[in-house]
Tab-separated table of C-alpha atoms and ligand atoms in Angstrom:
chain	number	residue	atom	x	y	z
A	1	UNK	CA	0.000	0.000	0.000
A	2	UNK	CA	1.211	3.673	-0.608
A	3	UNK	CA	2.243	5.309	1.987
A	4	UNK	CA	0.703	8.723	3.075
A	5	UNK	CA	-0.837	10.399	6.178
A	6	UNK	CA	-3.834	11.542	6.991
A	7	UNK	CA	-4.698	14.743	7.069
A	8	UNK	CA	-5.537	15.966	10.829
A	9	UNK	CA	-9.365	16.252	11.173
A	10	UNK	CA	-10.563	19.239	13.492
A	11	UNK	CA	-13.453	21.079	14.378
A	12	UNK	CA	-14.071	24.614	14.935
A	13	UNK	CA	-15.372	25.147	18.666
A	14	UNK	CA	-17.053	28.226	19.841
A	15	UNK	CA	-16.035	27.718	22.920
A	16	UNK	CA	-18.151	27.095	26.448
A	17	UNK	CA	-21.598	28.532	25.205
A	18	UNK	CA	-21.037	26.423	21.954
A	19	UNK	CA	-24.680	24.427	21.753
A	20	UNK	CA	-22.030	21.658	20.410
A	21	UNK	CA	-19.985	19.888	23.181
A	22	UNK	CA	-16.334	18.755	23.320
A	23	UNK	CA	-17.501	15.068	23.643
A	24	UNK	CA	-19.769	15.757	20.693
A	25	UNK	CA	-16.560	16.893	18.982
A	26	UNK	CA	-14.827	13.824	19.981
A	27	UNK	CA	-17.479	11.016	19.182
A	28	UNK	CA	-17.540	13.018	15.611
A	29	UNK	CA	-13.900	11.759	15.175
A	30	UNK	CA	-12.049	14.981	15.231
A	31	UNK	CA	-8.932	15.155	17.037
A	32	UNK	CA	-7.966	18.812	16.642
A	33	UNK	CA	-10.078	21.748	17.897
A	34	UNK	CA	-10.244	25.352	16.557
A	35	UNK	CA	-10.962	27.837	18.413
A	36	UNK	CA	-10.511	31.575	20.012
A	37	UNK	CA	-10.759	33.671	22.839
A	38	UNK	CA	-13.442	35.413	21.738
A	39	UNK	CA	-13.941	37.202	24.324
A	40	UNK	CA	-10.830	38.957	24.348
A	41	UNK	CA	-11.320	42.738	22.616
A	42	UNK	CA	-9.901	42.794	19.486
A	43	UNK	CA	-6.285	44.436	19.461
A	44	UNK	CA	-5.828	43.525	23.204
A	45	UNK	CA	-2.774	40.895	23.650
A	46	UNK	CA	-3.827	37.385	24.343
A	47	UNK	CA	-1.840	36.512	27.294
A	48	UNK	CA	-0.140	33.195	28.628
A	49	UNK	CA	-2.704	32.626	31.289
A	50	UNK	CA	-5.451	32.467	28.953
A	51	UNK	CA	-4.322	31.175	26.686
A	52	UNK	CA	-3.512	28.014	29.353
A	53	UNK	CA	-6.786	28.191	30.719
A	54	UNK	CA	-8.430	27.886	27.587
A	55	UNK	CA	-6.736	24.974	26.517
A	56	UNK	CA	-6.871	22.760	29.457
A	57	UNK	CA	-10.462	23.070	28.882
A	58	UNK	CA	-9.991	21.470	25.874
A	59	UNK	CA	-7.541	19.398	26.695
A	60	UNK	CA	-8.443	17.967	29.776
A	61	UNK	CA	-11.237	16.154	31.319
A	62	UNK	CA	-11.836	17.629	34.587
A	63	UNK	CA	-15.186	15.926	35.302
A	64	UNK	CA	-13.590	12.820	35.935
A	65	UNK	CA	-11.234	11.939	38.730
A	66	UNK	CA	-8.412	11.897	38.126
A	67	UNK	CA	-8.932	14.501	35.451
A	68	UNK	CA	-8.124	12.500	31.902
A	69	UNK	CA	-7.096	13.378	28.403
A	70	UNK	CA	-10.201	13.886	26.463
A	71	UNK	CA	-8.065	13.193	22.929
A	72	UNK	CA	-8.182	16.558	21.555
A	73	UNK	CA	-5.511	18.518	21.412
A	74	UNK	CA	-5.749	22.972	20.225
A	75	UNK	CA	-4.523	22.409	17.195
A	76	UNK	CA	-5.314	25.934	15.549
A	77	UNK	CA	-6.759	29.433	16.625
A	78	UNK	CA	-9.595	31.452	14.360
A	79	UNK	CA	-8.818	33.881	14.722
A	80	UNK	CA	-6.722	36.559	16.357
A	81	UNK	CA	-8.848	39.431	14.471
A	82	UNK	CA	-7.005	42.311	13.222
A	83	UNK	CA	-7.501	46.012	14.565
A	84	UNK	CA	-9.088	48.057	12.360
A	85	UNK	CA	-6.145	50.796	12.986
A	86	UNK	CA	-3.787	47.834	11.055
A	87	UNK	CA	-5.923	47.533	8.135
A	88	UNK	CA	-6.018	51.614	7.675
A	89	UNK	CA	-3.042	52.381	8.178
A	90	UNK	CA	-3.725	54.511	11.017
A	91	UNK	CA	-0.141	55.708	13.013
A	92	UNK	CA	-1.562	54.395	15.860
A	93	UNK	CA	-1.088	50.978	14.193
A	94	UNK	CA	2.428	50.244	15.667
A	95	UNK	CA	0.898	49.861	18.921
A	96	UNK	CA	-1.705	47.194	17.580
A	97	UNK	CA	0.794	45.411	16.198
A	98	UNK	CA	3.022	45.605	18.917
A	99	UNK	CA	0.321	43.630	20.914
A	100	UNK	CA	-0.292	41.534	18.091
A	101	UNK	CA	3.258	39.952	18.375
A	102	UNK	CA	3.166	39.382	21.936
A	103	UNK	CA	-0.190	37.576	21.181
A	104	UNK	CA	1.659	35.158	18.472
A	105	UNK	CA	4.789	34.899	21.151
A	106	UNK	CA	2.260	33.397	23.499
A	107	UNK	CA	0.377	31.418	21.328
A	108	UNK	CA	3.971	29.576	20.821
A	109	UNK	CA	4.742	29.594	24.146
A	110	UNK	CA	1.695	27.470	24.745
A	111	UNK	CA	2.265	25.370	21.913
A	112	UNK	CA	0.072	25.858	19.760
A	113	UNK	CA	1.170	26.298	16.172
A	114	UNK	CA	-1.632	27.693	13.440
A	115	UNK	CA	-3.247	30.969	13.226
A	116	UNK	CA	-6.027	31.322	11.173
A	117	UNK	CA	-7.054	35.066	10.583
A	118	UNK	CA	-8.596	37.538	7.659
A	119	UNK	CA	-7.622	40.972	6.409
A	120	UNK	CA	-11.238	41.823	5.156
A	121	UNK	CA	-12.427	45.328	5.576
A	122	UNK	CA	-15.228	45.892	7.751
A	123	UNK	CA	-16.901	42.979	7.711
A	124	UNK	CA	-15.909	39.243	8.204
A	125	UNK	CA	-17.941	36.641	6.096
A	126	UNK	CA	-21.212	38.086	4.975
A	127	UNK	CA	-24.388	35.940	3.961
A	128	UNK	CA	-28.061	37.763	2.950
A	129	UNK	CA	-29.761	34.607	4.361
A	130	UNK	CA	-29.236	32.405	6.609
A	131	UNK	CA	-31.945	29.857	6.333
A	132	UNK	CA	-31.828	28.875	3.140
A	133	UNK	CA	-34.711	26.254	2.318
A	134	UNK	CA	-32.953	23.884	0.142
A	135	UNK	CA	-35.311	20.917	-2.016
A	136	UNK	CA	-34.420	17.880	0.879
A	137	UNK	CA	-35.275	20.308	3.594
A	138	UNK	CA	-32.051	21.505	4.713
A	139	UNK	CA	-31.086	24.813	5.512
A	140	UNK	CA	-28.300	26.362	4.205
A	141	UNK	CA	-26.348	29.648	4.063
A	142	UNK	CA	-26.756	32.121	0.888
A	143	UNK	CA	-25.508	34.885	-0.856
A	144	UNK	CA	-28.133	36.289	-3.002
A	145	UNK	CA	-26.928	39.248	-5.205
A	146	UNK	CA	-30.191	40.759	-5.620
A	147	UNK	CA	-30.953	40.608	-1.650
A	148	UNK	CA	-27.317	42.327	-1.547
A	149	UNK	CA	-27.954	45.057	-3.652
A	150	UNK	CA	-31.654	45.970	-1.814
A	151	UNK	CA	-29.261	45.919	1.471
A	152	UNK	CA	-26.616	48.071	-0.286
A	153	UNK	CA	-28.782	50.831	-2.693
A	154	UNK	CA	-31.864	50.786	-1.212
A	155	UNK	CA	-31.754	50.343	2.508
A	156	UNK	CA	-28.109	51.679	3.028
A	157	UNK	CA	-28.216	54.368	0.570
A	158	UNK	CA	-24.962	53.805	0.026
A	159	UNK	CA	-23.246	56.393	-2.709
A	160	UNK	CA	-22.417	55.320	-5.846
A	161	UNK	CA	-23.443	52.012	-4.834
A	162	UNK	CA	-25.464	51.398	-7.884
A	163	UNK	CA	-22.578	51.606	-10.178
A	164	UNK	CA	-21.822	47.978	-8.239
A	165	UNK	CA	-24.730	46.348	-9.890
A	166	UNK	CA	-26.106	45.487	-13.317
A	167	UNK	CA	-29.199	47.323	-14.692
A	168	UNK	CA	-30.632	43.437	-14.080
A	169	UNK	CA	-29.818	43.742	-10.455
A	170	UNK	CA	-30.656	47.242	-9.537
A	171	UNK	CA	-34.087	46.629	-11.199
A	172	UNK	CA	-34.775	43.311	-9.972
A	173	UNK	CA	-33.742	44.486	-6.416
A	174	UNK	CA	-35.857	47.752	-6.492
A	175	UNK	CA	-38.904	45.057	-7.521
A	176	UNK	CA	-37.908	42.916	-4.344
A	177	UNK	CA	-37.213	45.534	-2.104
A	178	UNK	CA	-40.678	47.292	-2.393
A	179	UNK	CA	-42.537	44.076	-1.703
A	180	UNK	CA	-40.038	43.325	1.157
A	181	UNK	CA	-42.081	43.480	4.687
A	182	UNK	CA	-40.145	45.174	7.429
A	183	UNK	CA	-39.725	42.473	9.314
A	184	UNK	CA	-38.273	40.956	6.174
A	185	UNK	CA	-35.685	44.131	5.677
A	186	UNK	CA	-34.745	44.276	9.285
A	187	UNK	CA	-33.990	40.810	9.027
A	188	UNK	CA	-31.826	41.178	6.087
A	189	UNK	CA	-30.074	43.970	7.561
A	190	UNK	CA	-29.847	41.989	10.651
A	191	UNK	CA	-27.818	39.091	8.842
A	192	UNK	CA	-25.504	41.510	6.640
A	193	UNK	CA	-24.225	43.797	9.026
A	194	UNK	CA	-24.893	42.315	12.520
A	195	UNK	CA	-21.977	40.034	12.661
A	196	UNK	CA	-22.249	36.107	12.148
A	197	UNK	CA	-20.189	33.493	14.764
A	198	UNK	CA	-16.613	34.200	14.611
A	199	UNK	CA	-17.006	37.712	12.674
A	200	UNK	CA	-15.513	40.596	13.627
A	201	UNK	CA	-18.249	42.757	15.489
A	202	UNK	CA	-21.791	43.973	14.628
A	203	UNK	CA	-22.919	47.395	13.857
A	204	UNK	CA	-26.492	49.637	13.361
A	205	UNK	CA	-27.057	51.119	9.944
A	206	UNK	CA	-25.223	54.688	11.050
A	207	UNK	CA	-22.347	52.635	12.910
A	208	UNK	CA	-21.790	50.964	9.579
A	209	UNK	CA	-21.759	53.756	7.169
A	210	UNK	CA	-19.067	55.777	9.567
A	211	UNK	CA	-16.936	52.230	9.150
A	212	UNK	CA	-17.311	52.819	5.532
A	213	UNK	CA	-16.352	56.102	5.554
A	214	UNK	CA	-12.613	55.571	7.134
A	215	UNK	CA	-11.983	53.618	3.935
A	216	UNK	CA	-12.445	56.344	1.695
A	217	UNK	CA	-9.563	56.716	-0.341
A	218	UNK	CA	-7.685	53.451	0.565
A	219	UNK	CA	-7.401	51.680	-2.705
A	220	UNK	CA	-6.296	47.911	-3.799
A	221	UNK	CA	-3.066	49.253	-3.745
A	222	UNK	CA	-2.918	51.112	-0.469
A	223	UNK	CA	-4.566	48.486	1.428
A	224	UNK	CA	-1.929	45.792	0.306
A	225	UNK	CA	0.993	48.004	1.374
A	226	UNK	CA	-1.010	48.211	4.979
A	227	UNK	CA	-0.950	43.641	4.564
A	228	UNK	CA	2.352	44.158	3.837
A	229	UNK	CA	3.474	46.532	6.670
A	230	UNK	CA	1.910	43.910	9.156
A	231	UNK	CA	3.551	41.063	7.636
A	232	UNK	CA	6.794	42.577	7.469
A	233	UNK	CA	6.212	43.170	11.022
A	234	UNK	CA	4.599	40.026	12.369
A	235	UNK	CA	6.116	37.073	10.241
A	236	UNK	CA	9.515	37.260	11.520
A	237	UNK	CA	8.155	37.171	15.346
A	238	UNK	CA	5.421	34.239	14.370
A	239	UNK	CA	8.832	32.390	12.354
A	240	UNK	CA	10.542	32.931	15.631
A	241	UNK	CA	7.640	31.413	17.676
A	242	UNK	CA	7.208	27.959	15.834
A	243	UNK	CA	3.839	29.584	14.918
A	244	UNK	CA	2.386	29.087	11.209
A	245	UNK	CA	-0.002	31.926	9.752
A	246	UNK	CA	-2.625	31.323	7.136
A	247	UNK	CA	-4.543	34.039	5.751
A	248	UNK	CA	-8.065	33.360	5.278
A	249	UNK	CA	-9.790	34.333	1.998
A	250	UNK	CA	-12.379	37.739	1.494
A	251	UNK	CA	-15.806	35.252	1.810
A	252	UNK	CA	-17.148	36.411	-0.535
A	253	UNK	CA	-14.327	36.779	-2.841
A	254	UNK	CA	-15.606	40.036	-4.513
A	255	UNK	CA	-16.027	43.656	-3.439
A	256	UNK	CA	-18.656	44.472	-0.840
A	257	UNK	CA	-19.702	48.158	-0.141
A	258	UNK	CA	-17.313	49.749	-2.363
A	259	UNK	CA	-14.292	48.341	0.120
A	260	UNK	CA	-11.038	46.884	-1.360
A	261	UNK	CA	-10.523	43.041	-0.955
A	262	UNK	CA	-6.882	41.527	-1.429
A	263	UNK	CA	-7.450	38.199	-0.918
A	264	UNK	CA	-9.586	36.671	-3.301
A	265	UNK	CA	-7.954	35.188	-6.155
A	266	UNK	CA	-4.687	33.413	-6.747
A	267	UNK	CA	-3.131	36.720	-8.228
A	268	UNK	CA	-3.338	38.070	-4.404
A	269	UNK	CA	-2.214	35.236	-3.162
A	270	UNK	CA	0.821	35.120	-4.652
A	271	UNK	CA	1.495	38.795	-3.990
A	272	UNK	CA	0.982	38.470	0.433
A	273	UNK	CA	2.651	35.085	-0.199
A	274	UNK	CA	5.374	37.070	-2.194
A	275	UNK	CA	6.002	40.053	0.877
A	276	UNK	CA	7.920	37.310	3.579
A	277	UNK	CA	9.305	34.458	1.860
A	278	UNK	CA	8.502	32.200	4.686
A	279	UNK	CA	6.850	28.809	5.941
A	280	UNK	CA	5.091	31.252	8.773
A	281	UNK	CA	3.391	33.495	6.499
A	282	UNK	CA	1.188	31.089	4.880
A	283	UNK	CA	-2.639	30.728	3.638
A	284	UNK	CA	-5.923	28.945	4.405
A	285	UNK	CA	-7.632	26.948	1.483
A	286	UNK	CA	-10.918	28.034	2.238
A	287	UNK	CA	-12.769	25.986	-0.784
A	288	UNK	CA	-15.947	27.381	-0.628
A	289	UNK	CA	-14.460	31.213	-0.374
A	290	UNK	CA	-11.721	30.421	-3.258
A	291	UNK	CA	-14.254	28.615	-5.055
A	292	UNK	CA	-16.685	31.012	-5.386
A	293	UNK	CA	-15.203	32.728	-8.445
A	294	UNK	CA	-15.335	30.358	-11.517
A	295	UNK	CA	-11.673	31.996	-12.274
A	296	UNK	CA	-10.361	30.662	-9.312
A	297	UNK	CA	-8.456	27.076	-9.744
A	298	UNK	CA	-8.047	25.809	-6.512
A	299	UNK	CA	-6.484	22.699	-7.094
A	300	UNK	CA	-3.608	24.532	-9.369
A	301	UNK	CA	-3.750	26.509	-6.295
A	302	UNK	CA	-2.822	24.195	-4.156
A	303	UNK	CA	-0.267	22.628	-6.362
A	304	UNK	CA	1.359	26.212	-6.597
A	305	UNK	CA	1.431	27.219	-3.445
A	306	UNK	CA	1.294	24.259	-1.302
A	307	UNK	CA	4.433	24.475	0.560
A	308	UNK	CA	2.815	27.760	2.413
A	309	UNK	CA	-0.773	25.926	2.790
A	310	UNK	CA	-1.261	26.096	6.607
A	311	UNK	CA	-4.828	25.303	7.185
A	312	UNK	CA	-8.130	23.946	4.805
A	313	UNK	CA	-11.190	25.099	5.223
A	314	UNK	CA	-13.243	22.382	3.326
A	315	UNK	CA	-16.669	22.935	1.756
A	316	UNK	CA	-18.504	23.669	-1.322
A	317	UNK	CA	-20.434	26.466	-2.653
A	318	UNK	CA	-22.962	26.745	-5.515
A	319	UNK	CA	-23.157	29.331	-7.856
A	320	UNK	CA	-27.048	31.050	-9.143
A	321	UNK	CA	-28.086	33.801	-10.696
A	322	UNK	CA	-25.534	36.632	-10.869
A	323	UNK	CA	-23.113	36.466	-8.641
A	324	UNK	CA	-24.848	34.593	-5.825
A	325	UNK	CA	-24.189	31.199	-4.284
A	326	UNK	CA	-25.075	28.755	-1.428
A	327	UNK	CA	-23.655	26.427	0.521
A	328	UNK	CA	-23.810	22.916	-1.114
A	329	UNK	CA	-23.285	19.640	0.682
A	330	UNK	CA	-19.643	18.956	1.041
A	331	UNK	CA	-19.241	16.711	-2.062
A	332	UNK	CA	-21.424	18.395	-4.695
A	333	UNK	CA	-21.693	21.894	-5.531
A	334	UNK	CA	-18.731	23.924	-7.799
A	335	UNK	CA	-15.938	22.760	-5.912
A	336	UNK	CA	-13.907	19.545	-6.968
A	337	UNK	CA	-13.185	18.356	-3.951
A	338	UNK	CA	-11.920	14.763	-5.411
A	339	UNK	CA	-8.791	16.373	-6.787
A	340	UNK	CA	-8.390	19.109	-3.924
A	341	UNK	CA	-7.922	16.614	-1.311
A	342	UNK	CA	-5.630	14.513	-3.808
A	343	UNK	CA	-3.534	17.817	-4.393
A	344	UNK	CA	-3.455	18.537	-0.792
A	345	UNK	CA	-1.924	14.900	0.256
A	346	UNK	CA	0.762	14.971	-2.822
A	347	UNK	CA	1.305	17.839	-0.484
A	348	UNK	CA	1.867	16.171	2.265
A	349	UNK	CA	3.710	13.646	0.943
A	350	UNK	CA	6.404	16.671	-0.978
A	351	UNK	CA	6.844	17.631	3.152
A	352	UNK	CA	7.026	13.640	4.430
A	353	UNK	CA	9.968	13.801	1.979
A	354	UNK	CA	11.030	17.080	2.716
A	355	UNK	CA	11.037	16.059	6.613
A	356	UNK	CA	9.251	18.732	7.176
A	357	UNK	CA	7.506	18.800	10.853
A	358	UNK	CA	4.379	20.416	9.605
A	359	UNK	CA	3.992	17.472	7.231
A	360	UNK	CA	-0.062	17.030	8.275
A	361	UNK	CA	-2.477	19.853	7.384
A	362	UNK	CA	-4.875	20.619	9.835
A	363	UNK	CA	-8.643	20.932	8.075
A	364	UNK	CA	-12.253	21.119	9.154
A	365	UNK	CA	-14.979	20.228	7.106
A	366	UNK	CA	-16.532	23.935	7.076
A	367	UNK	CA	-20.265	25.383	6.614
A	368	UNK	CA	-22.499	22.299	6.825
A	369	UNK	CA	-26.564	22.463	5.844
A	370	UNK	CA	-29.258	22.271	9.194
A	371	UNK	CA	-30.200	19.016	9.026
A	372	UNK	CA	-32.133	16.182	10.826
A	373	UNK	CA	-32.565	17.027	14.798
A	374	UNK	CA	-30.588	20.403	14.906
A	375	UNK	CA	-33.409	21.718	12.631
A	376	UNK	CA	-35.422	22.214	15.944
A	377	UNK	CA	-32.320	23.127	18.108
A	378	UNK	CA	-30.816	26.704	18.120
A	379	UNK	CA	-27.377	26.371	17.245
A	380	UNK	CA	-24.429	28.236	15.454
A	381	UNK	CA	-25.222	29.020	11.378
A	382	UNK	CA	-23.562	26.727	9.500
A	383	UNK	CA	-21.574	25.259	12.277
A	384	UNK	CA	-24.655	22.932	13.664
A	385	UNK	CA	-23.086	19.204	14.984
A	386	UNK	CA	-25.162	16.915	12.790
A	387	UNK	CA	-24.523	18.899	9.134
A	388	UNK	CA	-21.002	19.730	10.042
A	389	UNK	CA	-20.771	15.308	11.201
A	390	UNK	CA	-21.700	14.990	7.952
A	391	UNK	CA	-19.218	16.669	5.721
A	392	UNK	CA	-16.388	15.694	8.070
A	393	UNK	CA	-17.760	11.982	7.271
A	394	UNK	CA	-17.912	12.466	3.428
A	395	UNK	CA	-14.603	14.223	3.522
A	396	UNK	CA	-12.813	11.274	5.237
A	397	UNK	CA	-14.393	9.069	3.682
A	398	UNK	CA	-13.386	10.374	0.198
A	399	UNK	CA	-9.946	10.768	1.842
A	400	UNK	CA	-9.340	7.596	2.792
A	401	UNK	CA	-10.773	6.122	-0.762
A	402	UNK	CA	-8.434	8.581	-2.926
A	403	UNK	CA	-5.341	7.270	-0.592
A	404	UNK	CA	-5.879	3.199	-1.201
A	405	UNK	CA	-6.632	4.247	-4.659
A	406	UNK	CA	-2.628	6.058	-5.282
A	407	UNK	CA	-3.410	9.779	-4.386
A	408	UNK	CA	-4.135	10.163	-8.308
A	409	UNK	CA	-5.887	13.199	-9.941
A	410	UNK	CA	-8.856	12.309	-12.004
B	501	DNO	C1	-16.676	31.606	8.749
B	501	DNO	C2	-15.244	31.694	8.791
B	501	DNO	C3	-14.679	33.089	8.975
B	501	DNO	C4	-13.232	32.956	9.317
B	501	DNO	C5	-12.484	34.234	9.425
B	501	DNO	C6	-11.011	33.947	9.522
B	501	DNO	O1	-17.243	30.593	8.891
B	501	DNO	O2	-14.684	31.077	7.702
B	501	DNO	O3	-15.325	33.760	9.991
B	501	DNO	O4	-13.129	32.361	10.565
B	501	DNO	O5	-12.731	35.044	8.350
B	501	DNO	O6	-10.393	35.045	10.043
């Protein structure tokens, strides 16, 4: 039989008032947890002590005596959110970033060795709906253009924002949003700009167009320098740490709200990748982000840029309409996620090789439908137990078939 390893299965954890349980986590077969202190403000330093705390939680059984192992082990932190002082360009940035680096010198201290985080603008991942009714039942999450564009023209007001959208848009979306109720606006507003799990913050209607504002004249351009002030800064003291970056794609990977976006497509990639040549300034595969955009190849991608792939985020996305998309079960949809996972093991196998200690890639199977029993539970959007069980189980499954097979594209 060939030989090749596994890639390391985790599970993003919301921590304590997560609906889904570490033993849930466990019996689902993961063995890696993600996870932050999300409770710490954003730009404040993450310190040693919590950091321990947090993972002996995860670590450790304390309910049983003596306290055991539960099998788990913090494998990866999403994220360490950026100040919004970094991504402007502010001069009070130094400070932020300052803090930032004592963070990632904890984080190593600890032991733990990924950091997942984003450079969008603003806002963090954005969906219009978040309930999508899907043909079995399921729920899923959506982007629908023309909900985006009532949200953006003709609830924000936005300026200029028209110029974003086709005539077919603007038109279809001035239709929609005059028979929108207002329970049916507030609730779009609601899931734009309110913040979803794991996002940055939320904000009211005014809070959000004085965010907006601050961008005004920061460019493509100008807001890569400010990426590539912060990498300069940080890579060297994350290298120095044993702690691996990866840079999590713009979800979705377009323009929102008139902001720039700089990591969307494999041209931006290779430009952050390009600023520190090194094994700590690396990127998350995020499938169903990076797969969004028909002109994005993710498994050339991968092939590419593999030696700097820290972290997958595994799911799949379909496209509709103009620009919109939902969140397909793991193994259908746009994204080929046959030859992804083959192109991320000949991966693996380059570092087995290569002797390289960060030979296994962590991933988590990301975004799964509402299914079955958690249809009548509240839980986290798109990060529900039973949907999420089920993607992880297709993924390995497909793993482990593509590895007795030869690890062979097709
Ligand atoms: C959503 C996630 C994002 C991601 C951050 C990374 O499910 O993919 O919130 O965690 O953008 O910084």
């Amino acid at each position: 039989m060939v030989y090749a390893s596994t890639m390391e299965q985790t599970w993003r954890w919301y921590g304590p008032s997560d609906p889904v349980t570490l033993t849930d986590i466990r019996q689902a077969g993961a063995t890696g947890i993600v996870n932050a202190l999300h409770e710490i403000p954003i730009g404040e330093v993450w310190t040693v002590e919590d950091l321990e705390k947090r993972k002996r939680l995860i670590e450790w059984d304390f309910s049983s005596n003596p306290p055991r192992k539960r099998g788990l082990r913090w494998s990866v932190i999403e994220s360490i959110p950026i100040h919004e002082d970094i991504k402007l360009g502010k001069p009070t940035r130094d400070k932020w970033i300052e803090n930032y680096k004592k963070s990632l010198q904890n984080v190593g201290w600890v032991g733990i060795d990924t950091v997942c985080y984003n450079f969008m603008p603003v806002v963090d991942w954005t969906r219009t709906n978040l309930e999508l009714v899907l043909d079995d039942g399921a729920r899923a999450l959506c982007f629908d253009m023309i909900d985006f564009c009532v949200f953006d023209v003709f609830m924000l007001k936005r300026k200029d924002a028209q110029k974003d959208f086709s005539d077919k848009v603007l038109e279809i979306a001035h239709q929609r949003y005059e028979s929108m109720s207002d329970e049916n606006r507030y609730m779009l507003q609601k899931n734009i700009i309110a913040g979803l799990p794991g996002g940055q913050e939320g904000y009211t209607l005014e809070q959000f167009q004085a965010k907006l504002d601050e961008y005004k004249g920061i460019d493509k351009e100008k807001y890569r320098e400010n990426l590539a002030y912060f990498l300069r800064e940080i890579i060297p003291v994350a290298e120095a740490s044993g702690v691996r970056m990866a840079i999590h794609p713009d979800d979705p990977p377009i323009p929102l709200f008139g902001l720039p976006r700089i990591v969307s497509t494999e041209n931006d990639l290779a430009f952050l990748l390009n600023v520190v040549d090194s094994i700590s300034n690396g990127f998350t595969m995020c499938t169903g982000s990076y797969g969004v955009r028909p002109d994005n190849d993710l498994v050339g991608m991968i092939e590419r840029y593999g030696s700097k792939l820290n972290f997958a985020h595994l799911r799949s996305t379909q496209r509709f309409g103009e620009g919109s998309f939902h969140e397909a079960s793991h193994l259908r949809g746009d994204v080929d996620m046959y030859n992804v996972i083959v192109a991320i093991l000949k991966e693996q196998k380059k570092r087995h090789s290569a002797h390289r200690r960060d030979e296994i890639i962590p991933m988590r199977a990301d975004h799964g439908h509402t299914i079955l029993d958690d249809l009548k539970k509240k839980t986290n959007p798109g990060y529900s137990a039973i949907g999420l069980l089920r993607g992880m189980a297709e993924l390995r499954g497909l793993e482990l078939g593509i590895i007795r097979s030869g690890i062979k594209k097709r």
